[in-house]
Amino acid sequence: MNLVLSRHRLLFFFFLLVFRCLLEVSYVNVISPKYSYAGFELNFGIVNYTISWLAFFVAFLFVEDRVHKVSDYFFVIAFLSVIVPLAVLYGYDVDRSFFPLITVLCSIFIVNFVVRIGGVSFKKLPTIKHGLKYVVVISIAFVAFLVVWYFVSGVNYNLDLKKVYEYRRENSDLAAGGVLAYTNIWTFKIFNMVLFAIALYFKRYFLVFLVFLVQVYFFAASANKGVLFTPIMILGVWFYLKRTNSLLVLPLAFSALMLLTLFTFYALGDLWGSSLFSRRVFFVPAHFTYVYFDFFNSNPNVYWSNSVLSSFLNYPYDISLAHVIGRSLGEEEMSANNGFIASGYAHAGLFGVFLYSLIIGITLRFMDDITYKLIPVWFAVALSIIPLKNLLTSSDLFTTMLTHGFIVALIIIFFARSRRNAEN
């Protein structure tokens, strides 16, 4: 048994290496030559390159090859989508500072320490009698309301993925004013997906199909592409993790994706795949992390004056934080969002990063403890997969918690758990 596990772990780390190498090939041969004007310079230095590999191997300490709890998934995704792209950019551009890379490593270390070693435990929290029924009733209520509200609000429906930006702002103005700006997002990102996951759990496949159709309706009304793809991701999590707890599929899939983009570039002369995946998914968030650190090393921090402390502090800029960074890049209309590490640094420097890392560590520890033997791991991962992705690459911690509904997902998971529901 130990031999099998060690082989699995060895294969897992091998594909982490493969992914890193393929990302390098993409950067050197596609991204930098085609997008150097956007900051993706190729200034190779052996010292930077060596340090980037050292950081890569140090980060191995944070990842597990199997998922037994939500935090296991979080650390692998953080490794693949944050640490590896940052290391590649640092390794191929001597003008980049080492400070953001080491700060990211320290941040993930803090989260890991709190999750795995920290003294806080939530395993003794009681379960809620009939909690799953409450979850279903509340979710149906929110979903039914939004179905009716979109109909009466006068939104223009659109199913064309290429035209979503033409409809998004207008439909948001019509249907997402005030508190609805929050509840609408909670409904199509959390509540409807809860119904989707519960239907999968109980193998009610007609209801799975029905809930998916409702989600398509929400996509047509909201003009948000993520709404359409969320149930597909949850379906994939359910199908895979019901059968195995191996995380090998993640570096394997990411490597296959890189191979596909390189193939289409060299064989077909197609830049779209590399631009969408290599550049947009991996390198743009990594580049923005460096930009955030560079900008706030010489400009005033925000100290949450644009959010939770807005009543007490004056915001030092005339536009949103994401647009401040976009303007620093010479793009007045760009909204350069980034993950919790960059946004934490923007708010309060290293203290902001430390605070966010501590909160995320406690949150993940909470999720791990309350789901232990009380809920299938695939269910918990499925409901948190989108908030965790946003947290790592595109949203501030408090934005993820409130606007993107992560705190709602935590409450739902807490209510839904029971020893009977923990069976896989």
GROMACS .gro file of C-alpha atoms in nm:
model
  424
    1MET     CA    1   0.000   0.000   0.000
    2ASN     CA    2   0.279   0.244   0.091
    3LEU     CA    3   0.456   0.161  -0.237
    4VAL     CA    4   0.139   0.242  -0.434
    5LEU     CA    5   0.095   0.570  -0.250
    6SER     CA    6   0.457   0.671  -0.302
    7ARG     CA    7   0.430   0.597  -0.672
    8HIS     CA    8   0.115   0.805  -0.691
    9ARG     CA    9   0.284   1.095  -0.514
   10LEU     CA   10   0.588   1.066  -0.739
   11LEU     CA   11   0.364   1.077  -1.046
   12PHE     CA   12   0.179   1.374  -0.899
   13PHE     CA   13   0.502   1.571  -0.850
   14PHE     CA   14   0.622   1.467  -1.195
   15PHE     CA   15   0.320   1.634  -1.357
   16LEU     CA   16   0.371   1.943  -1.142
   17LEU     CA   17   0.717   1.960  -1.300
   18VAL     CA   18   0.572   1.899  -1.646
   19PHE     CA   19   0.323   2.180  -1.599
   20ARG     CA   20   0.596   2.422  -1.489
   21CYS     CA   21   0.811   2.330  -1.791
   22LEU     CA   22   0.521   2.366  -2.037
   23LEU     CA   23   0.431   2.704  -1.886
   24GLU     CA   24   0.792   2.813  -1.940
   25VAL     CA   25   0.781   2.698  -2.303
   26SER     CA   26   0.460   2.893  -2.354
   27TYR     CA   27   0.606   3.207  -2.195
   28VAL     CA   28   0.936   3.201  -2.386
   29ASN     CA   29   0.796   3.109  -2.727
   30VAL     CA   30   0.446   3.258  -2.731
   31ILE     CA   31   0.353   3.497  -2.452
   32SER     CA   32   0.668   3.710  -2.434
   33PRO     CA   33   0.721   3.744  -2.811
   34LYS     CA   34   0.356   3.833  -2.871
   35TYR     CA   35   0.276   4.034  -2.556
   36SER     CA   36   0.602   4.194  -2.442
   37TYR     CA   37   0.431   4.532  -2.481
   38ALA     CA   38   0.197   4.432  -2.193
   39GLY     CA   39   0.484   4.374  -1.950
   40PHE     CA   40   0.578   4.016  -2.037
   41GLU     CA   41   0.945   4.082  -2.100
   42LEU     CA   42   1.212   3.818  -2.159
   43ASN     CA   43   1.523   3.920  -1.962
   44PHE     CA   44   1.674   3.590  -1.859
   45GLY     CA   45   1.917   3.572  -1.568
   46ILE     CA   46   2.061   3.252  -1.424
   47VAL     CA   47   2.034   3.377  -1.064
   48ASN     CA   48   1.664   3.462  -1.099
   49TYR     CA   49   1.600   3.136  -1.278
   50THR     CA   50   1.772   2.928  -1.011
   51ILE     CA   51   1.586   3.106  -0.730
   52SER     CA   52   1.256   3.055  -0.910
   53TRP     CA   53   1.315   2.679  -0.912
   54LEU     CA   54   1.413   2.683  -0.545
   55ALA     CA   55   1.085   2.860  -0.467
   56PHE     CA   56   0.904   2.601  -0.679
   57PHE     CA   57   1.051   2.309  -0.484
   58VAL     CA   58   0.993   2.477  -0.147
   59ALA     CA   59   0.627   2.513  -0.240
   60PHE     CA   60   0.607   2.134  -0.279
   61LEU     CA   61   0.587   2.125   0.100
   62PHE     CA   62   0.240   2.282   0.088
   63VAL     CA   63   0.067   2.035  -0.145
   64GLU     CA   64  -0.086   1.692  -0.104
   65ASP     CA   65  -0.148   1.446  -0.384
   66ARG     CA   66  -0.488   1.344  -0.248
   67VAL     CA   67  -0.786   1.544  -0.129
   68HIS     CA   68  -0.923   1.452   0.212
   69LYS     CA   69  -1.052   1.800   0.292
   70VAL     CA   70  -1.115   2.133   0.120
   71SER     CA   71  -0.778   2.279   0.220
   72ASP     CA   72  -0.598   2.005   0.024
   73TYR     CA   73  -0.769   2.133  -0.291
   74PHE     CA   74  -0.692   2.495  -0.200
   75PHE     CA   75  -0.315   2.440  -0.168
   76VAL     CA   76  -0.285   2.255  -0.498
   77ILE     CA   77  -0.478   2.526  -0.683
   78ALA     CA   78  -0.267   2.794  -0.511
   79PHE     CA   79   0.046   2.613  -0.625
   80LEU     CA   80  -0.066   2.573  -0.986
   81SER     CA   81  -0.240   2.905  -1.045
   82VAL     CA   82  -0.038   3.142  -0.825
   83ILE     CA   83   0.305   3.016  -0.724
   84VAL     CA   84   0.412   2.852  -1.052
   85PRO     CA   85   0.323   3.148  -1.279
   86LEU     CA   86   0.489   3.391  -1.035
   87ALA     CA   87   0.803   3.177  -1.032
   88VAL     CA   88   0.813   3.156  -1.413
   89LEU     CA   89   0.780   3.534  -1.453
   90TYR     CA   90   1.053   3.592  -1.194
   91GLY     CA   91   1.279   3.334  -1.355
   92TYR     CA   92   1.259   3.494  -1.698
   93ASP     CA   93   1.272   3.862  -1.608
   94VAL     CA   94   1.563   3.996  -1.402
   95ASP     CA   95   1.380   4.328  -1.359
   96ARG     CA   96   1.117   4.169  -1.138
   97SER     CA   97   1.154   4.190  -0.763
   98PHE     CA   98   1.192   3.878  -0.548
   99PHE     CA   99   0.980   4.040  -0.277
  100PRO     CA  100   0.634   3.948  -0.420
  101LEU     CA  101   0.739   3.586  -0.475
  102ILE     CA  102   0.875   3.539  -0.123
  103THR     CA  103   0.572   3.719   0.022
  104VAL     CA  104   0.338   3.479  -0.160
  105LEU     CA  105   0.535   3.180  -0.031
  106CYS     CA  106   0.523   3.315   0.325
  107SER     CA  107   0.149   3.385   0.292
  108ILE     CA  108   0.073   3.030   0.180
  109PHE     CA  109   0.297   2.903   0.460
  110ILE     CA  110   0.091   3.098   0.716
  111VAL     CA  111  -0.234   2.960   0.575
  112ASN     CA  112  -0.086   2.610   0.580
  113PHE     CA  113   0.038   2.650   0.938
  114VAL     CA  114  -0.301   2.765   1.066
  115VAL     CA  115  -0.485   2.488   0.880
  116ARG     CA  116  -0.260   2.201   0.976
  117ILE     CA  117  -0.096   2.302   1.304
  118GLY     CA  118  -0.295   2.592   1.449
  119GLY     CA  119  -0.464   2.525   1.783
  120VAL     CA  120  -0.816   2.630   1.680
  121SER     CA  121  -1.060   2.340   1.634
  122PHE     CA  122  -1.424   2.347   1.521
  123LYS     CA  123  -1.493   1.971   1.523
  124LYS     CA  124  -1.712   1.990   1.832
  125LEU     CA  125  -1.961   2.232   1.679
  126PRO     CA  126  -2.308   2.073   1.681
  127THR     CA  127  -2.495   1.965   1.371
  128ILE     CA  128  -2.830   2.131   1.290
  129LYS     CA  129  -3.136   1.908   1.306
  130HIS     CA  130  -3.314   1.909   0.968
  131GLY     CA  131  -3.042   2.149   0.850
  132LEU     CA  132  -3.042   2.013   0.496
  133LYS     CA  133  -3.416   2.076   0.466
  134TYR     CA  134  -3.365   2.438   0.570
  135VAL     CA  135  -3.094   2.470   0.307
  136VAL     CA  136  -3.321   2.332   0.035
  137VAL     CA  137  -3.617   2.554   0.128
  138ILE     CA  138  -3.409   2.873   0.151
  139SER     CA  139  -3.227   2.794  -0.175
  140ILE     CA  140  -3.554   2.730  -0.361
  141ALA     CA  141  -3.695   3.058  -0.227
  142PHE     CA  142  -3.399   3.261  -0.354
  143VAL     CA  143  -3.397   3.081  -0.691
  144ALA     CA  144  -3.773   3.123  -0.743
  145PHE     CA  145  -3.751   3.492  -0.655
  146LEU     CA  146  -3.471   3.557  -0.904
  147VAL     CA  147  -3.648   3.367  -1.182
  148VAL     CA  148  -3.953   3.590  -1.137
  149TRP     CA  149  -3.749   3.905  -1.078
  150TYR     CA  150  -3.548   3.870  -1.398
  151PHE     CA  151  -3.874   3.819  -1.587
  152VAL     CA  152  -4.046   4.130  -1.447
  153SER     CA  153  -3.736   4.354  -1.447
  154GLY     CA  154  -3.726   4.374  -1.824
  155VAL     CA  155  -3.375   4.238  -1.881
  156ASN     CA  156  -3.273   4.146  -2.234
  157TYR     CA  157  -3.186   3.779  -2.265
  158ASN     CA  158  -2.873   3.665  -2.449
  159LEU     CA  159  -2.724   3.319  -2.505
  160ASP     CA  160  -2.436   3.428  -2.729
  161LEU     CA  161  -2.106   3.406  -2.538
  162LYS     CA  162  -1.951   3.663  -2.770
  163LYS     CA  163  -2.209   3.928  -2.681
  164VAL     CA  164  -2.219   3.906  -2.301
  165TYR     CA  165  -2.042   4.239  -2.249
  166GLU     CA  166  -2.301   4.413  -2.466
  167TYR     CA  167  -2.579   4.309  -2.228
  168ARG     CA  168  -2.411   4.287  -1.886
  169ARG     CA  169  -2.411   4.651  -1.777
  170GLU     CA  170  -2.765   4.724  -1.903
  171ASN     CA  171  -2.910   4.410  -1.743
  172SER     CA  172  -2.728   4.482  -1.418
  173ASP     CA  173  -2.877   4.832  -1.407
  174LEU     CA  174  -3.223   4.685  -1.459
  175ALA     CA  175  -3.209   4.393  -1.215
  176ALA     CA  176  -2.922   4.435  -0.968
  177GLY     CA  177  -2.983   4.754  -0.773
  178GLY     CA  178  -2.924   4.786  -0.397
  179VAL     CA  179  -2.921   4.463  -0.201
  180LEU     CA  180  -3.003   4.270  -0.519
  181ALA     CA  181  -2.644   4.331  -0.632
  182TYR     CA  182  -2.552   4.078  -0.363
  183THR     CA  183  -2.848   3.841  -0.356
  184ASN     CA  184  -2.855   3.793  -0.734
  185ILE     CA  185  -2.493   3.675  -0.731
  186TRP     CA  186  -2.554   3.456  -0.426
  187THR     CA  187  -2.847   3.297  -0.606
  188PHE     CA  188  -2.679   3.191  -0.930
  189LYS     CA  189  -2.337   3.124  -0.774
  190ILE     CA  190  -2.444   2.957  -0.450
  191PHE     CA  191  -2.814   2.881  -0.394
  192ASN     CA  192  -2.892   2.731  -0.734
  193MET     CA  193  -2.563   2.540  -0.729
  194VAL     CA  194  -2.655   2.402  -0.385
  195LEU     CA  195  -2.971   2.259  -0.539
  196PHE     CA  196  -2.762   2.124  -0.827
  197ALA     CA  197  -2.518   1.952  -0.589
  198ILE     CA  198  -2.795   1.812  -0.367
  199ALA     CA  199  -2.973   1.671  -0.671
  200LEU     CA  200  -2.648   1.502  -0.774
  201TYR     CA  201  -2.598   1.366  -0.422
  202PHE     CA  202  -2.942   1.203  -0.416
  203LYS     CA  203  -2.910   1.096  -0.783
  204ARG     CA  204  -3.219   1.289  -0.891
  205TYR     CA  205  -3.095   1.338  -1.243
  206PHE     CA  206  -3.414   1.496  -1.379
  207LEU     CA  207  -3.380   1.764  -1.110
  208VAL     CA  208  -3.012   1.803  -1.205
  209PHE     CA  209  -3.123   1.877  -1.562
  210LEU     CA  210  -3.399   2.113  -1.443
  211VAL     CA  211  -3.165   2.311  -1.219
  212PHE     CA  212  -2.913   2.333  -1.504
  213LEU     CA  213  -3.183   2.483  -1.729
  214VAL     CA  214  -3.255   2.742  -1.459
  215GLN     CA  215  -2.883   2.821  -1.452
  216VAL     CA  216  -2.885   2.870  -1.829
  217TYR     CA  217  -3.174   3.112  -1.780
  218PHE     CA  218  -2.968   3.300  -1.518
  219PHE     CA  219  -2.679   3.316  -1.765
  220ALA     CA  220  -2.903   3.459  -2.034
  221ALA     CA  221  -3.033   3.725  -1.794
  222SER     CA  222  -2.709   3.813  -1.614
  223ALA     CA  223  -2.476   3.800  -1.917
  224ASN     CA  224  -2.207   3.645  -1.695
  225LYS     CA  225  -2.013   3.359  -1.855
  226GLY     CA  226  -1.911   3.213  -1.520
  227VAL     CA  227  -2.277   3.142  -1.443
  228LEU     CA  228  -2.291   2.899  -1.734
  229PHE     CA  229  -1.972   2.711  -1.653
  230THR     CA  230  -2.013   2.675  -1.275
  231PRO     CA  231  -2.251   2.373  -1.292
  232ILE     CA  232  -2.015   2.206  -1.539
  233MET     CA  233  -1.730   2.244  -1.289
  234ILE     CA  234  -1.946   2.107  -1.007
  235LEU     CA  235  -2.050   1.813  -1.225
  236GLY     CA  236  -1.682   1.741  -1.292
  237VAL     CA  237  -1.597   1.759  -0.920
  238TRP     CA  238  -1.884   1.523  -0.834
  239PHE     CA  239  -1.802   1.275  -1.110
  240TYR     CA  240  -1.430   1.262  -1.029
  241LEU     CA  241  -1.416   1.285  -0.649
  242LYS     CA  242  -1.698   1.033  -0.608
  243ARG     CA  243  -1.461   0.776  -0.756
  244THR     CA  244  -1.120   0.877  -0.624
  245ASN     CA  245  -0.952   1.123  -0.391
  246SER     CA  246  -0.650   1.160  -0.616
  247LEU     CA  247  -0.551   1.516  -0.710
  248LEU     CA  248  -0.336   1.392  -0.997
  249VAL     CA  249  -0.600   1.507  -1.242
  250LEU     CA  250  -0.525   1.875  -1.171
  251PRO     CA  251  -0.158   1.898  -1.281
  252LEU     CA  252  -0.236   1.644  -1.554
  253ALA     CA  253  -0.527   1.853  -1.687
  254PHE     CA  254  -0.331   2.178  -1.661
  255SER     CA  255  -0.040   2.019  -1.849
  256ALA     CA  256  -0.274   1.886  -2.117
  257LEU     CA  257  -0.423   2.235  -2.152
  258MET     CA  258  -0.076   2.385  -2.203
  259LEU     CA  259   0.008   2.118  -2.460
  260LEU     CA  260  -0.314   2.193  -2.647
  261THR     CA  261  -0.245   2.568  -2.660
  262LEU     CA  262   0.110   2.507  -2.782
  263PHE     CA  263  -0.014   2.261  -3.045
  264THR     CA  264  -0.275   2.502  -3.180
  265PHE     CA  265  -0.015   2.781  -3.191
  266TYR     CA  266   0.252   2.586  -3.377
  267ALA     CA  267   0.031   2.362  -3.592
  268LEU     CA  268  -0.253   2.600  -3.671
  269GLY     CA  269  -0.099   2.943  -3.612
  270ASP     CA  270  -0.373   3.010  -3.360
  271LEU     CA  271  -0.293   3.259  -3.080
  272TRP     CA  272  -0.640   3.254  -2.921
  273GLY     CA  273  -0.582   2.946  -2.702
  274SER     CA  274  -0.251   3.071  -2.565
  275SER     CA  275  -0.394   3.416  -2.508
  276LEU     CA  276  -0.700   3.285  -2.325
  277PHE     CA  277  -0.533   3.021  -2.109
  278SER     CA  278  -0.156   3.073  -2.079
  279ARG     CA  279  -0.173   3.451  -2.075
  280ARG     CA  280  -0.511   3.533  -1.922
  281VAL     CA  281  -0.554   3.248  -1.673
  282PHE     CA  282  -0.196   3.217  -1.549
  283PHE     CA  283   0.032   3.504  -1.643
  284VAL     CA  284  -0.196   3.808  -1.619
  285PRO     CA  285  -0.287   3.749  -1.250
  286ALA     CA  286   0.082   3.681  -1.174
  287HIS     CA  287   0.190   3.997  -1.356
  288PHE     CA  288  -0.073   4.201  -1.172
  289THR     CA  289   0.066   4.071  -0.841
  290TYR     CA  290   0.404   4.220  -0.926
  291VAL     CA  291   0.236   4.542  -1.040
  292TYR     CA  292   0.038   4.573  -0.714
  293PHE     CA  293   0.353   4.531  -0.507
  294ASP     CA  294   0.549   4.779  -0.719
  295PHE     CA  295   0.272   5.038  -0.706
  296PHE     CA  296   0.203   5.022  -0.331
  297ASN     CA  297   0.572   5.025  -0.245
  298SER     CA  298   0.569   5.392  -0.345
  299ASN     CA  299   0.204   5.499  -0.315
  300PRO     CA  300  -0.043   5.523  -0.023
  301ASN     CA  301  -0.208   5.206   0.102
  302VAL     CA  302  -0.586   5.191   0.110
  303TYR     CA  303  -0.645   5.048   0.463
  304TRP     CA  304  -0.992   4.921   0.365
  305SER     CA  305  -1.113   5.281   0.319
  306ASN     CA  306  -1.296   5.161   0.007
  307SER     CA  307  -1.488   4.891   0.193
  308VAL     CA  308  -1.531   4.795   0.559
  309LEU     CA  309  -1.363   5.112   0.698
  310SER     CA  310  -1.508   5.358   0.449
  311SER     CA  311  -1.704   5.533   0.726
  312PHE     CA  312  -1.388   5.603   0.922
  313LEU     CA  313  -1.110   5.662   0.666
  314ASN     CA  314  -1.078   5.869   0.351
  315TYR     CA  315  -1.006   5.672   0.035
  316PRO     CA  316  -0.684   5.815  -0.116
  317TYR     CA  317  -0.774   5.768  -0.483
  318ASP     CA  318  -1.043   5.900  -0.718
  319ILE     CA  319  -1.127   5.567  -0.884
  320SER     CA  320  -1.162   5.206  -0.770
  321LEU     CA  321  -0.855   5.015  -0.656
  322ALA     CA  322  -0.859   4.786  -0.959
  323HIS     CA  323  -0.882   5.088  -1.192
  324VAL     CA  324  -0.597   5.260  -1.004
  325ILE     CA  325  -0.374   4.969  -1.101
  326GLY     CA  326  -0.510   4.971  -1.454
  327ARG     CA  327  -0.431   5.341  -1.484
  328SER     CA  328  -0.078   5.280  -1.354
  329LEU     CA  329  -0.035   5.044  -1.650
  330GLY     CA  330  -0.151   5.315  -1.890
  331GLU     CA  331  -0.498   5.165  -1.938
  332GLU     CA  332  -0.762   5.405  -1.807
  333GLU     CA  333  -1.049   5.160  -1.857
  334MET     CA  334  -0.872   4.850  -1.724
  335SER     CA  335  -1.001   4.692  -1.405
  336ALA     CA  336  -0.692   4.505  -1.283
  337ASN     CA  337  -0.837   4.283  -1.012
  338ASN     CA  338  -0.613   4.041  -0.826
  339GLY     CA  339  -0.621   3.786  -0.545
  340PHE     CA  340  -0.607   3.817  -0.169
  341ILE     CA  341  -0.228   3.853  -0.142
  342ALA     CA  342  -0.202   4.150  -0.377
  343SER     CA  343  -0.516   4.313  -0.240
  344GLY     CA  344  -0.399   4.254   0.119
  345TYR     CA  345  -0.072   4.427   0.034
  346ALA     CA  346  -0.264   4.713  -0.129
  347HIS     CA  347  -0.464   4.766   0.189
  348ALA     CA  348  -0.195   4.745   0.457
  349GLY     CA  349   0.134   4.616   0.320
  350LEU     CA  350   0.276   4.307   0.487
  351PHE     CA  351   0.031   4.341   0.775
  352GLY     CA  352  -0.256   4.319   0.526
  353VAL     CA  353  -0.110   4.003   0.372
  354PHE     CA  354  -0.058   3.850   0.717
  355LEU     CA  355  -0.411   3.938   0.830
  356TYR     CA  356  -0.570   3.795   0.516
  357SER     CA  357  -0.357   3.479   0.539
  358LEU     CA  358  -0.460   3.431   0.901
  359ILE     CA  359  -0.831   3.476   0.821
  360ILE     CA  360  -0.813   3.238   0.525
  361GLY     CA  361  -0.626   2.981   0.733
  362ILE     CA  362  -0.896   2.995   1.002
  363THR     CA  363  -1.169   2.977   0.736
  364LEU     CA  364  -1.016   2.670   0.573
  365ARG     CA  365  -0.962   2.510   0.915
  366PHE     CA  366  -1.330   2.578   0.989
  367MET     CA  367  -1.435   2.412   0.662
  368ASP     CA  368  -1.210   2.113   0.719
  369ASP     CA  369  -1.337   2.060   1.074
  370ILE     CA  370  -1.709   2.104   1.015
  371THR     CA  371  -1.707   1.872   0.713
  372TYR     CA  372  -1.497   1.597   0.872
  373LYS     CA  373  -1.708   1.277   0.859
  374LEU     CA  374  -2.020   1.494   0.827
  375ILE     CA  375  -2.037   1.581   0.457
  376PRO     CA  376  -1.888   1.435   0.137
  377VAL     CA  377  -1.565   1.611   0.048
  378TRP     CA  378  -1.681   1.656  -0.313
  379PHE     CA  379  -1.986   1.852  -0.191
  380ALA     CA  380  -1.774   2.094   0.014
  381VAL     CA  381  -1.521   2.137  -0.270
  382ALA     CA  382  -1.799   2.189  -0.525
  383LEU     CA  383  -1.959   2.472  -0.328
  384SER     CA  384  -1.627   2.644  -0.259
  385ILE     CA  385  -1.448   2.592  -0.591
  386ILE     CA  386  -1.549   2.927  -0.745
  387PRO     CA  387  -1.500   3.143  -0.430
  388LEU     CA  388  -1.155   2.988  -0.374
  389LYS     CA  389  -1.057   3.052  -0.735
  390ASN     CA  390  -1.168   3.415  -0.704
  391LEU     CA  391  -0.984   3.448  -0.374
  392LEU     CA  392  -0.657   3.332  -0.525
  393THR     CA  393  -0.651   3.522  -0.853
  394SER     CA  394  -0.917   3.789  -0.891
  395SER     CA  395  -1.085   3.917  -0.573
  396ASP     CA  396  -1.020   4.078  -0.238
  397LEU     CA  397  -1.092   3.862   0.068
  398PHE     CA  398  -1.394   4.063   0.185
  399THR     CA  399  -1.529   4.088  -0.170
  400THR     CA  400  -1.508   3.710  -0.202
  401MET     CA  401  -1.673   3.659   0.136
  402LEU     CA  402  -1.963   3.896   0.080
  403THR     CA  403  -2.016   3.979  -0.287
  404HIS     CA  404  -1.922   3.637  -0.425
  405GLY     CA  405  -2.107   3.456  -0.150
  406PHE     CA  406  -1.829   3.257   0.015
  407ILE     CA  407  -1.971   3.328   0.360
  408VAL     CA  408  -2.313   3.210   0.236
  409ALA     CA  409  -2.151   2.888   0.113
  410LEU     CA  410  -1.990   2.837   0.454
  411ILE     CA  411  -2.325   2.878   0.631
  412ILE     CA  412  -2.493   2.637   0.391
  413ILE     CA  413  -2.223   2.375   0.440
  414PHE     CA  414  -2.255   2.414   0.817
  415PHE     CA  415  -2.632   2.359   0.805
  416ALA     CA  416  -2.622   2.076   0.549
  417ARG     CA  417  -2.382   1.847   0.734
  418SER     CA  418  -2.490   1.534   0.921
  419ARG     CA  419  -2.338   1.194   0.983
  420ARG     CA  420  -2.587   1.033   0.749
  421ASN     CA  421  -2.501   1.278   0.466
  422ALA     CA  422  -2.128   1.206   0.496
  423GLU     CA  423  -2.157   0.882   0.301
  424ASN     CA  424  -1.996   0.901  -0.043
   0.00000   0.00000   0.00000
